[in-house]
């Protein structure tokens, strides 16, 4: 920083100035910084630490800067290092010497912690909106294809028939947990560190509780050293972002597979597909692939932050400046990806004939055969073994189970009756599922 250098004999080297500045990341924190400063100035005036007219001059100057920031016209100078000094300098240009009173009982150490917390709380709110929006698209898609039957998979091998609605709604559950996680993280993020000063608090009669209240933060820090160095909230936030990104990636991967020619279960509309510069027939699911790839960057941000924090000695350390880019980057990526996923889900049309054909392989109904025998009193393990033998024998003979004579079935278990042939209908298999959370329509 090229200001506040009265005690130094030389200016800061240019390369060092560039290197230690954080104006690029801080462009995202201008509104948070101004909001925090407005609350701080009000508190200083309330506590008699500045006069009412000084408080008013500072407040109106900061509000003018806020309007400027909202128009996107607040430029940050690298020589002022960060958003805090840039605001102070611009305020001084605007209102003159009253601006010099604003920093009383405050350090950039508690100020930056507050800015990142304000940014994170607002990012959490936007991410929860994005998650709700994506969930709504998922519910719409489930409703639109409510009777579509498809194979459910384990080990990416066809397992049992399920409803498409059940499969897609599995992602709804993941995103519901993500919302809970973000809400939980918000509780520990909305804690005001302002009033901690550089790390020891202040000799001035400040009121950190009233600042917190003005900012809508329900809690205030308890220990000033912890307040300036705590970035746990950022780690929690990035963990919540990472899990959301992983869920997005898994969903993207699933849709990529379902939309491949090999599966052909779904088609993506033209508004979300792109073509090849060489092969004119190509319709590629690029947004899904990019969402899948960008989830890696979010996990990278979490690791980046954890490694930065790992070996910090107690107190404020400048390393903490580097905790801002991963938070800002991941918040931006995940929010964008949620919006893109929502557009992609809206663009999905399920090919019900293909999914039904794939789910009609009689082998997918062998569990129904086992449960059929269990209902007739055969112990589960025995039923499982008998059906396994039946499957193996007729697979070897290359004869599908519905073609096998009842007499033959009875050789494996005399409990088999004519109604066993009714079990090979995938829609009936789905309809027979009545347990809690199952693929049966009532449970869905
Ligand atoms: N520029 C730093 C940041 O925004 C805050 C500076 C604190 N500097 C200091 N010397 N204590 O993270």
Short mmCIF file of C-alpha atoms and ligand atoms in Angstrom, two decimals:
data_model
loop_
_atom_site.label_atom_id
_atom_site.label_comp_id
_atom_site.label_asym_id
_atom_site.label_seq_id
_atom_site.Cartn_x
_atom_site.Cartn_y
_atom_site.Cartn_z
CA UNK A 1 0.00 0.00 0.00
CA UNK A 2 1.42 3.37 -1.01
CA UNK A 3 -0.43 5.34 1.71
CA UNK A 4 -0.06 5.44 5.54
CA UNK A 5 3.73 5.31 5.13
CA UNK A 6 4.85 8.24 7.32
CA UNK A 7 7.05 5.90 9.35
CA UNK A 8 8.84 4.55 6.26
CA UNK A 9 11.83 5.95 4.41
CA UNK A 10 11.05 4.38 1.03
CA UNK A 11 7.91 3.83 -1.02
CA UNK A 12 6.76 0.25 -1.32
CA UNK A 13 8.32 -1.47 -4.33
CA UNK A 14 6.01 -1.60 -7.35
CA UNK A 15 6.14 -5.39 -7.68
CA UNK A 16 5.38 -5.77 -4.00
CA UNK A 17 2.51 -3.30 -4.27
CA UNK A 18 0.98 -5.37 -7.09
CA UNK A 19 1.65 -8.63 -5.33
CA UNK A 20 0.07 -7.83 -1.97
CA UNK A 21 -2.95 -5.95 -3.31
CA UNK A 22 -6.34 -7.65 -3.35
CA UNK A 23 -8.33 -5.10 -5.33
CA UNK A 24 -9.35 -7.69 -7.91
CA UNK A 25 -11.15 -9.87 -5.35
CA UNK A 26 -12.31 -6.82 -3.40
CA UNK A 27 -14.28 -5.50 -6.37
CA UNK A 28 -16.84 -8.04 -5.14
CA UNK A 29 -16.82 -6.63 -1.61
CA UNK A 30 -17.45 -2.92 -2.24
CA UNK A 31 -21.12 -3.01 -1.21
CA UNK A 32 -20.36 -5.15 1.84
CA UNK A 33 -17.59 -2.78 2.90
CA UNK A 34 -19.78 0.29 2.51
CA UNK A 35 -22.68 -1.35 4.35
CA UNK A 36 -20.36 -2.23 7.24
CA UNK A 37 -18.94 1.28 7.31
CA UNK A 38 -22.39 2.88 7.37
CA UNK A 39 -23.31 0.80 10.43
CA UNK A 40 -19.97 1.58 12.09
CA UNK A 41 -20.36 5.34 11.52
CA UNK A 42 -23.88 5.28 12.98
CA UNK A 43 -22.59 3.49 16.06
CA UNK A 44 -19.71 5.99 16.48
CA UNK A 45 -22.25 8.84 16.39
CA UNK A 46 -24.64 7.08 18.80
CA UNK A 47 -21.83 6.51 21.27
CA UNK A 48 -20.67 10.14 21.01
CA UNK A 49 -17.34 9.17 19.44
CA UNK A 50 -18.08 11.48 16.50
CA UNK A 51 -20.55 14.39 16.43
CA UNK A 52 -24.03 13.97 14.90
CA UNK A 53 -23.10 16.25 12.01
CA UNK A 54 -19.87 14.33 11.36
CA UNK A 55 -21.91 11.14 11.47
CA UNK A 56 -24.35 12.57 8.96
CA UNK A 57 -21.62 13.77 6.60
CA UNK A 58 -19.92 10.37 6.71
CA UNK A 59 -23.24 8.51 6.30
CA UNK A 60 -24.36 10.53 3.32
CA UNK A 61 -20.91 10.27 1.70
CA UNK A 62 -20.93 6.49 2.13
CA UNK A 63 -24.44 6.27 0.70
CA UNK A 64 -23.30 8.23 -2.37
CA UNK A 65 -20.46 5.75 -2.80
CA UNK A 66 -22.95 2.91 -2.42
CA UNK A 67 -25.06 4.35 -5.24
CA UNK A 68 -21.88 4.63 -7.32
CA UNK A 69 -21.04 0.99 -6.57
CA UNK A 70 -24.54 -0.11 -7.51
CA UNK A 71 -24.09 1.59 -10.89
CA UNK A 72 -20.81 -0.33 -11.26
CA UNK A 73 -18.72 2.84 -11.18
CA UNK A 74 -16.63 2.26 -8.08
CA UNK A 75 -13.08 1.70 -9.30
CA UNK A 76 -10.41 0.31 -7.01
CA UNK A 77 -6.81 1.50 -7.17
CA UNK A 78 -4.07 -1.06 -6.65
CA UNK A 79 -1.89 1.43 -4.76
CA UNK A 80 -4.55 1.56 -2.01
CA UNK A 81 -4.25 -2.24 -1.64
CA UNK A 82 -7.82 -3.17 -0.76
CA UNK A 83 -11.44 -2.09 -0.68
CA UNK A 84 -11.11 -0.58 2.80
CA UNK A 85 -8.47 2.00 1.90
CA UNK A 86 -10.11 2.69 -1.45
CA UNK A 87 -13.39 3.52 0.31
CA UNK A 88 -11.63 5.69 2.86
CA UNK A 89 -9.78 7.60 0.10
CA UNK A 90 -12.88 8.11 -2.03
CA UNK A 91 -14.84 9.23 1.01
CA UNK A 92 -12.15 11.77 1.83
CA UNK A 93 -12.29 13.09 -1.75
CA UNK A 94 -16.05 13.40 -1.42
CA UNK A 95 -16.56 14.87 2.08
CA UNK A 96 -13.13 16.06 3.18
CA UNK A 97 -11.62 15.73 6.63
CA UNK A 98 -14.68 14.21 8.38
CA UNK A 99 -13.77 11.02 6.51
CA UNK A 100 -10.64 10.73 8.66
CA UNK A 101 -12.78 9.95 11.73
CA UNK A 102 -14.46 6.84 10.31
CA UNK A 103 -11.73 4.34 11.13
CA UNK A 104 -11.85 4.99 14.91
CA UNK A 105 -11.99 1.75 16.95
CA UNK A 106 -11.68 -0.31 13.80
CA UNK A 107 -8.94 -2.15 11.96
CA UNK A 108 -8.92 -3.56 8.47
CA UNK A 109 -8.55 -6.90 10.25
CA UNK A 110 -12.05 -6.87 11.74
CA UNK A 111 -13.35 -4.96 8.73
CA UNK A 112 -12.27 -7.57 6.17
CA UNK A 113 -13.67 -10.37 8.30
CA UNK A 114 -16.99 -8.52 8.36
CA UNK A 115 -16.95 -7.89 4.60
CA UNK A 116 -16.36 -11.56 3.82
CA UNK A 117 -19.11 -12.56 6.24
CA UNK A 118 -21.56 -10.10 4.66
CA UNK A 119 -20.62 -11.36 1.20
CA UNK A 120 -21.03 -15.00 2.29
CA UNK A 121 -24.42 -14.44 3.92
CA UNK A 122 -25.72 -12.79 0.78
CA UNK A 123 -24.17 -15.55 -1.38
CA UNK A 124 -25.91 -18.14 0.80
CA UNK A 125 -29.26 -16.42 0.23
CA UNK A 126 -28.71 -16.38 -3.55
CA UNK A 127 -27.55 -20.01 -3.57
CA UNK A 128 -30.62 -21.11 -1.63
CA UNK A 129 -32.78 -19.27 -4.19
CA UNK A 130 -30.88 -21.06 -6.97
CA UNK A 131 -31.36 -24.42 -5.26
CA UNK A 132 -35.09 -23.79 -4.83
CA UNK A 133 -35.34 -22.86 -8.47
CA UNK A 134 -33.58 -26.03 -9.60
CA UNK A 135 -35.77 -28.10 -7.30
CA UNK A 136 -38.84 -26.55 -8.94
CA UNK A 137 -37.53 -27.57 -12.39
CA UNK A 138 -36.96 -31.10 -11.11
CA UNK A 139 -40.50 -31.33 -9.73
CA UNK A 140 -41.87 -30.02 -13.04
CA UNK A 141 -39.93 -32.64 -14.98
CA UNK A 142 -41.15 -35.39 -12.63
CA UNK A 143 -44.76 -34.23 -13.09
CA UNK A 144 -44.41 -33.97 -16.86
CA UNK A 145 -43.19 -37.58 -17.10
CA UNK A 146 -45.05 -38.96 -14.13
CA UNK A 147 -45.88 -42.41 -15.57
CA UNK A 148 -42.62 -43.06 -17.36
CA UNK A 149 -40.95 -46.32 -16.33
CA UNK A 150 -37.21 -46.80 -16.71
CA UNK A 151 -34.53 -49.10 -15.36
CA UNK A 152 -32.99 -48.11 -12.04
CA UNK A 153 -29.26 -48.84 -11.82
CA UNK A 154 -26.74 -50.19 -9.36
CA UNK A 155 -23.10 -50.47 -10.49
CA UNK A 156 -24.37 -48.88 -13.71
CA UNK A 157 -26.01 -52.24 -14.44
CA UNK A 158 -29.78 -52.44 -14.86
CA UNK A 159 -31.25 -53.33 -11.48
CA UNK A 160 -35.06 -52.95 -11.15
CA UNK A 161 -37.71 -50.86 -12.87
CA UNK A 162 -38.35 -47.44 -11.32
CA UNK A 163 -40.33 -44.39 -12.32
CA UNK A 164 -38.37 -41.62 -14.06
CA UNK A 165 -39.99 -39.26 -11.54
CA UNK A 166 -38.44 -41.26 -8.71
CA UNK A 167 -34.99 -41.15 -10.30
CA UNK A 168 -35.00 -37.43 -10.99
CA UNK A 169 -36.51 -36.62 -7.58
CA UNK A 170 -33.50 -38.30 -5.93
CA UNK A 171 -31.59 -35.16 -6.92
CA UNK A 172 -34.31 -33.03 -5.31
CA UNK A 173 -33.44 -34.70 -1.99
CA UNK A 174 -29.73 -33.97 -2.43
CA UNK A 175 -30.47 -30.32 -3.09
CA UNK A 176 -32.82 -30.21 -0.09
CA UNK A 177 -29.93 -31.31 2.13
CA UNK A 178 -27.75 -28.66 0.48
CA UNK A 179 -30.27 -25.98 1.45
CA UNK A 180 -30.22 -27.23 5.05
CA UNK A 181 -26.44 -27.17 5.05
CA UNK A 182 -26.30 -23.58 3.74
CA UNK A 183 -28.87 -22.47 6.31
CA UNK A 184 -26.84 -24.08 9.05
CA UNK A 185 -23.63 -22.47 7.82
CA UNK A 186 -25.41 -19.10 7.78
CA UNK A 187 -25.89 -19.28 11.56
CA UNK A 188 -22.13 -19.28 12.11
CA UNK A 189 -21.47 -16.79 9.32
CA UNK A 190 -23.87 -14.06 10.50
CA UNK A 191 -21.68 -13.24 13.50
CA UNK A 192 -20.26 -9.72 13.57
CA UNK A 193 -16.50 -9.38 14.18
CA UNK A 194 -16.63 -5.58 14.12
CA UNK A 195 -15.22 -4.07 17.30
CA UNK A 196 -12.41 -6.61 17.57
CA UNK A 197 -10.03 -4.01 16.16
CA UNK A 198 -6.67 -5.34 15.07
CA UNK A 199 -7.01 -8.16 17.64
CA UNK A 200 -7.29 -6.64 21.14
CA UNK A 201 -10.53 -4.66 21.01
CA UNK A 202 -10.59 -0.94 21.75
CA UNK A 203 -10.22 1.53 24.60
CA UNK A 204 -13.03 3.60 23.07
CA UNK A 205 -16.59 3.08 24.30
CA UNK A 206 -17.87 1.25 21.21
CA UNK A 207 -20.99 -0.89 20.94
CA UNK A 208 -20.36 -3.96 18.76
CA UNK A 209 -23.87 -5.26 19.51
CA UNK A 210 -25.58 -2.27 17.95
CA UNK A 211 -23.39 -2.60 14.83
CA UNK A 212 -24.36 -6.27 14.55
CA UNK A 213 -28.01 -5.38 14.96
CA UNK A 214 -27.85 -2.76 12.23
CA UNK A 215 -26.31 -5.34 9.90
CA UNK A 216 -28.97 -7.94 10.70
CA UNK A 217 -26.42 -10.26 12.33
CA UNK A 218 -27.96 -12.06 15.33
CA UNK A 219 -24.60 -12.62 17.02
CA UNK A 220 -21.41 -10.78 17.96
CA UNK A 221 -17.90 -12.24 18.41
CA UNK A 222 -16.82 -13.26 21.92
CA UNK A 223 -13.04 -13.12 21.61
CA UNK A 224 -11.33 -10.37 19.63
CA UNK A 225 -8.31 -12.50 18.64
CA UNK A 226 -10.56 -15.24 17.33
CA UNK A 227 -12.81 -12.69 15.62
CA UNK A 228 -10.08 -11.40 13.29
CA UNK A 229 -8.64 -14.81 12.45
CA UNK A 230 -11.76 -16.99 12.25
CA UNK A 231 -12.48 -18.21 8.72
CA UNK A 232 -14.30 -21.38 9.79
CA UNK A 233 -17.45 -19.97 8.21
CA UNK A 234 -15.61 -19.73 4.88
CA UNK A 235 -14.49 -23.35 5.14
CA UNK A 236 -18.02 -24.47 6.00
CA UNK A 237 -19.38 -22.41 3.14
CA UNK A 238 -16.93 -23.97 0.69
CA UNK A 239 -17.76 -27.44 2.02
CA UNK A 240 -21.45 -26.74 1.43
CA UNK A 241 -20.56 -25.37 -2.05
CA UNK A 242 -18.48 -28.46 -2.77
CA UNK A 243 -21.28 -30.85 -1.91
CA UNK A 244 -23.73 -28.85 -4.01
CA UNK A 245 -21.19 -28.85 -6.84
CA UNK A 246 -20.79 -32.61 -6.47
CA UNK A 247 -24.55 -33.10 -6.64
CA UNK A 248 -24.68 -30.86 -9.71
CA UNK A 249 -21.85 -32.86 -11.27
CA UNK A 250 -23.52 -36.20 -10.53
CA UNK A 251 -26.77 -34.95 -12.03
CA UNK A 252 -24.95 -33.58 -15.08
CA UNK A 253 -23.12 -36.90 -15.55
CA UNK A 254 -26.40 -38.82 -15.22
CA UNK A 255 -28.08 -36.65 -17.87
CA UNK A 256 -25.05 -36.95 -20.17
CA UNK A 257 -25.33 -40.74 -19.97
CA UNK A 258 -29.10 -40.82 -20.36
CA UNK A 259 -28.88 -38.54 -23.41
CA UNK A 260 -26.18 -40.61 -25.16
CA UNK A 261 -27.22 -42.59 -28.25
CA UNK A 262 -26.32 -45.74 -26.35
CA UNK A 263 -29.02 -45.03 -23.76
CA UNK A 264 -31.32 -42.66 -25.65
CA UNK A 265 -33.46 -42.23 -22.55
CA UNK A 266 -33.72 -38.45 -22.77
CA UNK A 267 -33.33 -35.77 -25.37
CA UNK A 268 -32.00 -32.30 -24.62
CA UNK A 269 -33.62 -29.44 -26.48
CA UNK A 270 -31.61 -27.28 -28.87
CA UNK A 271 -31.41 -24.38 -26.42
CA UNK A 272 -28.91 -26.31 -24.28
CA UNK A 273 -26.98 -28.28 -26.89
CA UNK A 274 -24.11 -27.28 -29.14
CA UNK A 275 -22.59 -28.70 -32.29
CA UNK A 276 -19.16 -29.63 -33.58
CA UNK A 277 -17.08 -27.40 -35.84
CA UNK A 278 -16.34 -30.49 -37.92
CA UNK A 279 -19.18 -33.03 -37.55
CA UNK A 280 -22.49 -31.48 -38.56
CA UNK A 281 -24.64 -34.19 -36.97
CA UNK A 282 -23.35 -33.54 -33.44
CA UNK A 283 -25.64 -32.33 -30.66
CA UNK A 284 -23.48 -32.11 -27.58
CA UNK A 285 -24.51 -31.59 -23.93
CA UNK A 286 -21.80 -28.96 -23.31
CA UNK A 287 -23.44 -27.08 -20.41
CA UNK A 288 -23.72 -30.34 -18.47
CA UNK A 289 -20.10 -31.18 -19.17
CA UNK A 290 -18.93 -27.71 -18.13
CA UNK A 291 -20.99 -27.96 -14.93
CA UNK A 292 -19.36 -31.32 -14.24
CA UNK A 293 -15.89 -29.86 -14.85
CA UNK A 294 -16.39 -26.68 -12.85
CA UNK A 295 -17.36 -28.70 -9.78
CA UNK A 296 -13.68 -29.64 -9.61
CA UNK A 297 -12.71 -25.99 -9.25
CA UNK A 298 -15.08 -25.66 -6.27
CA UNK A 299 -13.50 -28.63 -4.52
CA UNK A 300 -10.14 -27.04 -5.35
CA UNK A 301 -11.26 -23.81 -3.64
CA UNK A 302 -12.15 -25.74 -0.48
CA UNK A 303 -8.74 -27.43 -0.41
CA UNK A 304 -7.04 -24.11 -1.17
CA UNK A 305 -8.72 -22.46 1.82
CA UNK A 306 -8.07 -25.35 4.21
CA UNK A 307 -4.39 -25.43 3.29
CA UNK A 308 -4.12 -21.66 3.76
CA UNK A 309 -5.62 -21.94 7.24
CA UNK A 310 -3.81 -25.06 8.37
CA UNK A 311 -0.57 -23.71 9.79
CA UNK A 312 -1.51 -20.15 10.75
CA UNK A 313 -0.26 -19.01 14.12
CA UNK A 314 -2.79 -17.41 16.44
CA UNK A 315 -3.92 -13.92 15.48
CA UNK A 316 -4.41 -12.06 12.22
CA UNK A 317 -2.06 -13.10 9.44
CA UNK A 318 -1.95 -11.59 6.00
CA UNK A 319 -2.46 -15.05 4.53
CA UNK A 320 -6.12 -14.52 5.42
CA UNK A 321 -6.38 -12.11 2.50
CA UNK A 322 -6.10 -15.16 0.27
CA UNK A 323 -9.26 -16.68 1.76
CA UNK A 324 -11.39 -14.25 -0.23
CA UNK A 325 -10.85 -15.45 -3.84
CA UNK A 326 -11.91 -19.08 -3.23
CA UNK A 327 -15.11 -17.98 -1.48
CA UNK A 328 -15.99 -15.48 -4.22
CA UNK A 329 -15.03 -17.87 -7.01
CA UNK A 330 -17.04 -20.82 -5.69
CA UNK A 331 -20.09 -18.71 -4.88
CA UNK A 332 -20.05 -17.45 -8.49
CA UNK A 333 -19.52 -20.87 -10.08
CA UNK A 334 -22.14 -22.71 -8.03
CA UNK A 335 -24.77 -20.03 -8.54
CA UNK A 336 -24.22 -20.05 -12.30
CA UNK A 337 -24.20 -23.84 -12.44
CA UNK A 338 -27.48 -24.06 -10.51
CA UNK A 339 -29.13 -21.74 -13.03
CA UNK A 340 -27.71 -23.72 -15.95
CA UNK A 341 -28.86 -27.03 -14.48
CA UNK A 342 -32.33 -25.66 -14.08
CA UNK A 343 -32.45 -24.63 -17.76
CA UNK A 344 -31.10 -28.06 -18.75
CA UNK A 345 -33.68 -29.93 -16.67
CA UNK A 346 -36.42 -27.83 -18.30
CA UNK A 347 -34.97 -28.88 -21.67
CA UNK A 348 -35.24 -32.63 -20.97
CA UNK A 349 -37.78 -34.76 -22.82
CA UNK A 350 -37.90 -38.39 -21.83
CA UNK A 351 -38.25 -41.04 -24.51
CA UNK A 352 -40.81 -43.18 -22.68
CA UNK A 353 -40.74 -45.97 -25.28
CA UNK A 354 -37.01 -46.44 -24.96
CA UNK A 355 -36.97 -46.34 -21.19
CA UNK A 356 -39.86 -48.82 -21.02
CA UNK A 357 -38.14 -51.15 -23.48
CA UNK A 358 -34.98 -51.04 -21.37
CA UNK A 359 -36.97 -51.70 -18.20
CA UNK A 360 -38.83 -54.63 -19.79
CA UNK A 361 -35.93 -57.05 -19.65
CA UNK A 362 -37.47 -59.85 -17.52
CA UNK A 363 -34.18 -60.17 -15.64
CA UNK A 364 -35.04 -56.87 -13.92
CA UNK A 365 -38.05 -58.56 -12.26
CA UNK A 366 -36.13 -61.33 -10.48
CA UNK A 367 -36.38 -59.48 -7.15
CA UNK A 368 -40.16 -59.48 -7.66
CA UNK A 369 -40.00 -63.27 -8.09
CA UNK A 370 -38.08 -63.54 -4.81
CA UNK A 371 -40.60 -61.37 -2.94
CA UNK A 372 -43.43 -63.40 -4.55
CA UNK A 373 -42.00 -66.54 -2.94
CA UNK A 374 -41.41 -64.75 0.38
CA UNK A 375 -45.10 -63.77 0.39
CA UNK A 376 -45.90 -67.46 -0.06
CA UNK A 377 -43.89 -68.33 3.04
CA UNK A 378 -40.52 -69.28 1.54
CA UNK A 379 -37.57 -67.98 3.66
CA UNK A 380 -35.92 -65.08 1.88
CA UNK A 381 -32.46 -66.67 1.48
CA UNK A 382 -33.99 -69.84 0.08
CA UNK A 383 -36.21 -67.87 -2.30
CA UNK A 384 -33.18 -65.87 -3.45
CA UNK A 385 -31.21 -69.07 -4.10
CA UNK A 386 -34.03 -70.77 -6.02
CA UNK A 387 -34.61 -67.76 -8.24
CA UNK A 388 -30.82 -67.48 -8.81
CA UNK A 389 -30.75 -71.10 -9.99
CA UNK A 390 -33.75 -70.50 -12.24
CA UNK A 391 -32.12 -67.40 -13.75
CA UNK A 392 -28.77 -69.14 -14.29
CA UNK A 393 -30.26 -72.29 -15.86
CA UNK A 394 -32.49 -70.49 -18.37
CA UNK A 395 -29.91 -67.85 -19.15
CA UNK A 396 -27.65 -70.71 -20.19
CA UNK A 397 -30.40 -72.15 -22.38
CA UNK A 398 -30.93 -68.67 -23.79
CA UNK A 399 -34.65 -68.73 -22.98
CA UNK A 400 -36.28 -65.67 -21.43
CA UNK A 401 -38.07 -66.25 -18.10
CA UNK A 402 -41.60 -65.43 -19.36
CA UNK A 403 -41.18 -68.23 -21.97
CA UNK A 404 -40.36 -70.90 -19.40
CA UNK A 405 -43.23 -73.35 -18.62
CA UNK A 406 -44.93 -73.25 -15.22
CA UNK A 407 -43.98 -76.92 -14.73
CA UNK A 408 -40.35 -75.89 -14.93
CA UNK A 409 -40.84 -73.07 -12.39
CA UNK A 410 -42.36 -75.56 -9.97
CA UNK A 411 -39.16 -77.61 -10.09
CA UNK A 412 -37.42 -74.70 -8.36
CA UNK A 413 -40.24 -73.90 -5.93
CA UNK A 414 -43.64 -75.60 -5.86
CA UNK A 415 -45.14 -72.30 -4.60
CA UNK A 416 -44.92 -70.85 -8.12
CA UNK A 417 -48.39 -70.54 -9.70
CA UNK A 418 -49.70 -69.21 -13.01
CA UNK A 419 -49.83 -65.64 -11.64
CA UNK A 420 -46.01 -65.57 -11.65
CA UNK A 421 -46.18 -64.59 -15.33
CA UNK A 422 -47.90 -61.36 -14.33
CA UNK A 423 -44.70 -60.26 -12.62
CA UNK A 424 -42.81 -59.54 -15.83
CA UNK A 425 -44.51 -56.24 -16.45
CA UNK A 426 -42.20 -53.37 -15.39
CA UNK A 427 -45.11 -50.99 -14.78
CA UNK A 428 -46.69 -53.54 -12.43
CA UNK A 429 -43.35 -54.07 -10.75
CA UNK A 430 -43.19 -50.35 -10.02
CA UNK A 431 -46.83 -50.23 -8.95
CA UNK A 432 -46.24 -53.08 -6.51
CA UNK A 433 -43.73 -51.01 -4.52
CA UNK A 434 -45.59 -49.66 -1.54
CA UNK A 435 -42.93 -49.10 1.08
CA UNK A 436 -41.93 -45.69 2.43
CA UNK A 437 -39.80 -43.69 0.01
CA UNK A 438 -40.07 -46.35 -2.69
CA UNK A 439 -40.61 -45.91 -6.40
CA UNK A 440 -44.38 -46.62 -6.08
CA UNK A 441 -46.48 -43.70 -7.26
CA UNK A 442 -48.10 -43.14 -3.87
CA UNK A 443 -44.73 -42.86 -2.14
CA UNK A 444 -43.47 -40.49 -4.83
N1 LIG B 1 -5.78 -6.13 2.76
C1 LIG B 1 -6.11 -7.05 3.81
C2 LIG B 1 -7.32 -7.85 3.43
O1 LIG B 1 -8.18 -7.29 2.79
C3 LIG B 1 -6.37 -6.40 5.12
C4 LIG B 1 -5.14 -5.75 5.58
C5 LIG B 1 -4.84 -5.97 6.94
N2 LIG B 1 -3.49 -5.54 6.97
C6 LIG B 1 -2.76 -5.46 8.01
N3 LIG B 1 -1.60 -5.04 7.86
N4 LIG B 1 -3.23 -5.81 9.15
O2 LIG B 1 -7.45 -9.00 3.75
#
